[in-house]
């Protein structure tokens, strides 16, 4: 699938925020929001989180099949398409550990896809008059 840089960034941030929400006890208990927890991270902590997830999520997003997406809509993929994209990017192996890793990555990719912004219409580009 051909995603724009903005779409991939938004998808990766969505996946990172879901991981942060799962790790942060105060977010799980409802004492603060995920956006507050995200804002409290310094740049290096955000980088480490995004870098770790980028190697898992981005190759699977790129491996998704091409679909036509209308302007204002989000791309939709079946569970089989997402699972196949994740499996083809995973290292070889077998067993319970690989299956658990597969399920975790599929969940991350689904979260990333849910975080995608609606597709913008490239023909509706508005250029200011002063340019």
CSV table of C-alpha atoms in Angstrom, one decimal:
chain,number,residue,atom,x,y,z
A,1,UNK,CA,0.0,0.0,0.0
A,2,UNK,CA,1.3,3.4,-0.8
A,3,UNK,CA,0.9,5.6,2.3
A,4,UNK,CA,2.0,9.2,2.5
A,5,UNK,CA,4.7,10.2,5.0
A,6,UNK,CA,2.0,11.9,7.1
A,7,UNK,CA,-0.2,8.8,7.2
A,8,UNK,CA,2.7,6.6,8.2
A,9,UNK,CA,3.7,9.0,11.0
A,10,UNK,CA,0.2,9.2,12.3
A,11,UNK,CA,-0.1,5.4,12.2
A,12,UNK,CA,3.1,5.0,14.1
A,13,UNK,CA,2.2,7.6,16.7
A,14,UNK,CA,-1.1,5.8,17.3
A,15,UNK,CA,0.6,2.5,17.8
A,16,UNK,CA,3.1,4.1,20.2
A,17,UNK,CA,0.4,5.8,22.2
A,18,UNK,CA,-1.4,2.5,22.6
A,19,UNK,CA,1.8,0.8,23.8
A,20,UNK,CA,2.4,3.7,26.2
A,21,UNK,CA,-1.1,3.4,27.5
A,22,UNK,CA,-0.5,-0.2,28.2
A,23,UNK,CA,2.8,0.4,30.0
A,24,UNK,CA,1.8,3.5,32.1
A,25,UNK,CA,-0.1,2.6,35.3
A,26,UNK,CA,-1.5,6.1,35.8
A,27,UNK,CA,-3.1,6.0,32.3
A,28,UNK,CA,-4.6,2.6,33.0
A,29,UNK,CA,-6.0,3.8,36.3
A,30,UNK,CA,-7.5,6.8,34.7
A,31,UNK,CA,-5.5,9.4,36.6
A,32,UNK,CA,-4.3,11.1,33.4
A,33,UNK,CA,-4.9,10.8,29.7
A,34,UNK,CA,-2.7,9.2,27.1
A,35,UNK,CA,-2.0,12.6,25.6
A,36,UNK,CA,-0.7,13.9,29.0
A,37,UNK,CA,1.6,10.9,29.3
A,38,UNK,CA,2.8,11.4,25.7
A,39,UNK,CA,3.5,15.1,26.4
A,40,UNK,CA,5.5,14.2,29.5
A,41,UNK,CA,7.9,12.0,27.6
A,42,UNK,CA,11.1,13.8,26.6
A,43,UNK,CA,12.3,13.6,22.9
A,44,UNK,CA,14.7,10.8,23.5
A,45,UNK,CA,12.1,8.6,25.2
A,46,UNK,CA,9.7,9.2,22.3
A,47,UNK,CA,12.4,8.4,19.9
A,48,UNK,CA,13.2,5.1,21.6
A,49,UNK,CA,9.5,4.1,21.6
A,50,UNK,CA,8.9,5.1,18.0
A,51,UNK,CA,12.2,3.5,16.8
A,52,UNK,CA,11.4,0.2,18.5
A,53,UNK,CA,7.9,0.1,17.0
A,54,UNK,CA,8.9,1.4,13.6
A,55,UNK,CA,10.8,-1.8,12.8
A,56,UNK,CA,7.7,-3.9,13.6
A,57,UNK,CA,4.9,-1.8,12.2
A,58,UNK,CA,6.2,0.0,9.2
A,59,UNK,CA,7.3,-3.0,7.1
A,60,UNK,CA,3.9,-4.6,7.7
A,61,UNK,CA,2.1,-1.4,6.6
A,62,UNK,CA,4.2,-1.2,3.4
A,63,UNK,CA,3.5,-4.9,2.7
A,64,UNK,CA,-0.3,-4.4,2.7
A,65,UNK,CA,-1.9,-4.8,-0.8
A,66,UNK,CA,-2.9,-1.7,-2.8
A,67,UNK,CA,-6.4,-0.6,-2.4
A,68,UNK,CA,-8.3,2.3,-3.9
A,69,UNK,CA,-9.2,4.8,-1.2
A,70,UNK,CA,-11.7,7.6,-1.8
A,71,UNK,CA,-10.9,11.1,-0.5
A,72,UNK,CA,-12.2,11.5,3.0
A,73,UNK,CA,-12.0,7.8,3.7
A,74,UNK,CA,-9.5,5.5,5.5
A,75,UNK,CA,-8.1,2.4,3.8
A,76,UNK,CA,-9.7,-0.8,5.0
A,77,UNK,CA,-8.1,-4.2,5.1
A,78,UNK,CA,-9.4,-7.7,6.0
A,79,UNK,CA,-7.9,-9.6,8.9
A,80,UNK,CA,-6.4,-12.1,6.5
A,81,UNK,CA,-4.6,-9.3,4.6
A,82,UNK,CA,-3.2,-7.8,7.8
A,83,UNK,CA,-2.1,-11.2,9.1
A,84,UNK,CA,-0.4,-12.1,5.7
A,85,UNK,CA,1.5,-8.8,5.6
A,86,UNK,CA,2.8,-9.3,9.1
A,87,UNK,CA,3.7,-13.0,8.6
A,88,UNK,CA,5.7,-12.3,5.4
A,89,UNK,CA,7.8,-9.7,7.3
A,90,UNK,CA,8.5,-11.9,10.3
A,91,UNK,CA,11.6,-14.1,10.8
A,92,UNK,CA,11.3,-17.8,10.3
A,93,UNK,CA,10.5,-20.0,13.3
A,94,UNK,CA,7.7,-22.0,14.9
A,95,UNK,CA,6.2,-22.5,18.2
A,96,UNK,CA,4.2,-20.7,20.8
A,97,UNK,CA,6.6,-17.8,21.1
A,98,UNK,CA,6.4,-17.0,17.4
A,99,UNK,CA,2.6,-17.3,17.5
A,100,UNK,CA,2.4,-14.8,20.4
A,101,UNK,CA,4.7,-12.4,18.6
A,102,UNK,CA,2.6,-12.7,15.5
A,103,UNK,CA,-0.6,-11.9,17.4
A,104,UNK,CA,1.0,-8.9,19.1
A,105,UNK,CA,2.3,-7.5,15.8
A,106,UNK,CA,-1.1,-8.0,14.2
A,107,UNK,CA,-2.7,-6.1,17.0
A,108,UNK,CA,-0.1,-3.3,16.7
A,109,UNK,CA,-0.7,-3.0,12.9
A,110,UNK,CA,-4.5,-2.9,13.4
A,111,UNK,CA,-4.0,-0.1,16.0
A,112,UNK,CA,-1.8,1.7,13.6
A,113,UNK,CA,-4.4,1.3,10.8
A,114,UNK,CA,-7.1,2.7,13.1
A,115,UNK,CA,-4.9,5.7,13.8
A,116,UNK,CA,-4.6,6.6,10.1
A,117,UNK,CA,-6.1,10.0,9.2
A,118,UNK,CA,-8.7,10.1,6.4
A,119,UNK,CA,-7.1,10.3,2.9
A,120,UNK,CA,-6.9,13.8,1.5
A,121,UNK,CA,-7.9,14.6,-2.0
A,122,UNK,CA,-4.7,15.6,-3.9
A,123,UNK,CA,-6.7,17.5,-6.5
A,124,UNK,CA,-8.3,19.8,-3.9
A,125,UNK,CA,-4.9,21.4,-3.1
A,126,UNK,CA,-5.6,25.0,-2.1
A,127,UNK,CA,-2.8,27.5,-2.9
A,128,UNK,CA,-2.9,30.9,-1.2
A,129,UNK,CA,-3.2,33.9,-3.5
A,130,UNK,CA,0.0,35.5,-2.2
A,131,UNK,CA,2.1,32.7,-3.7
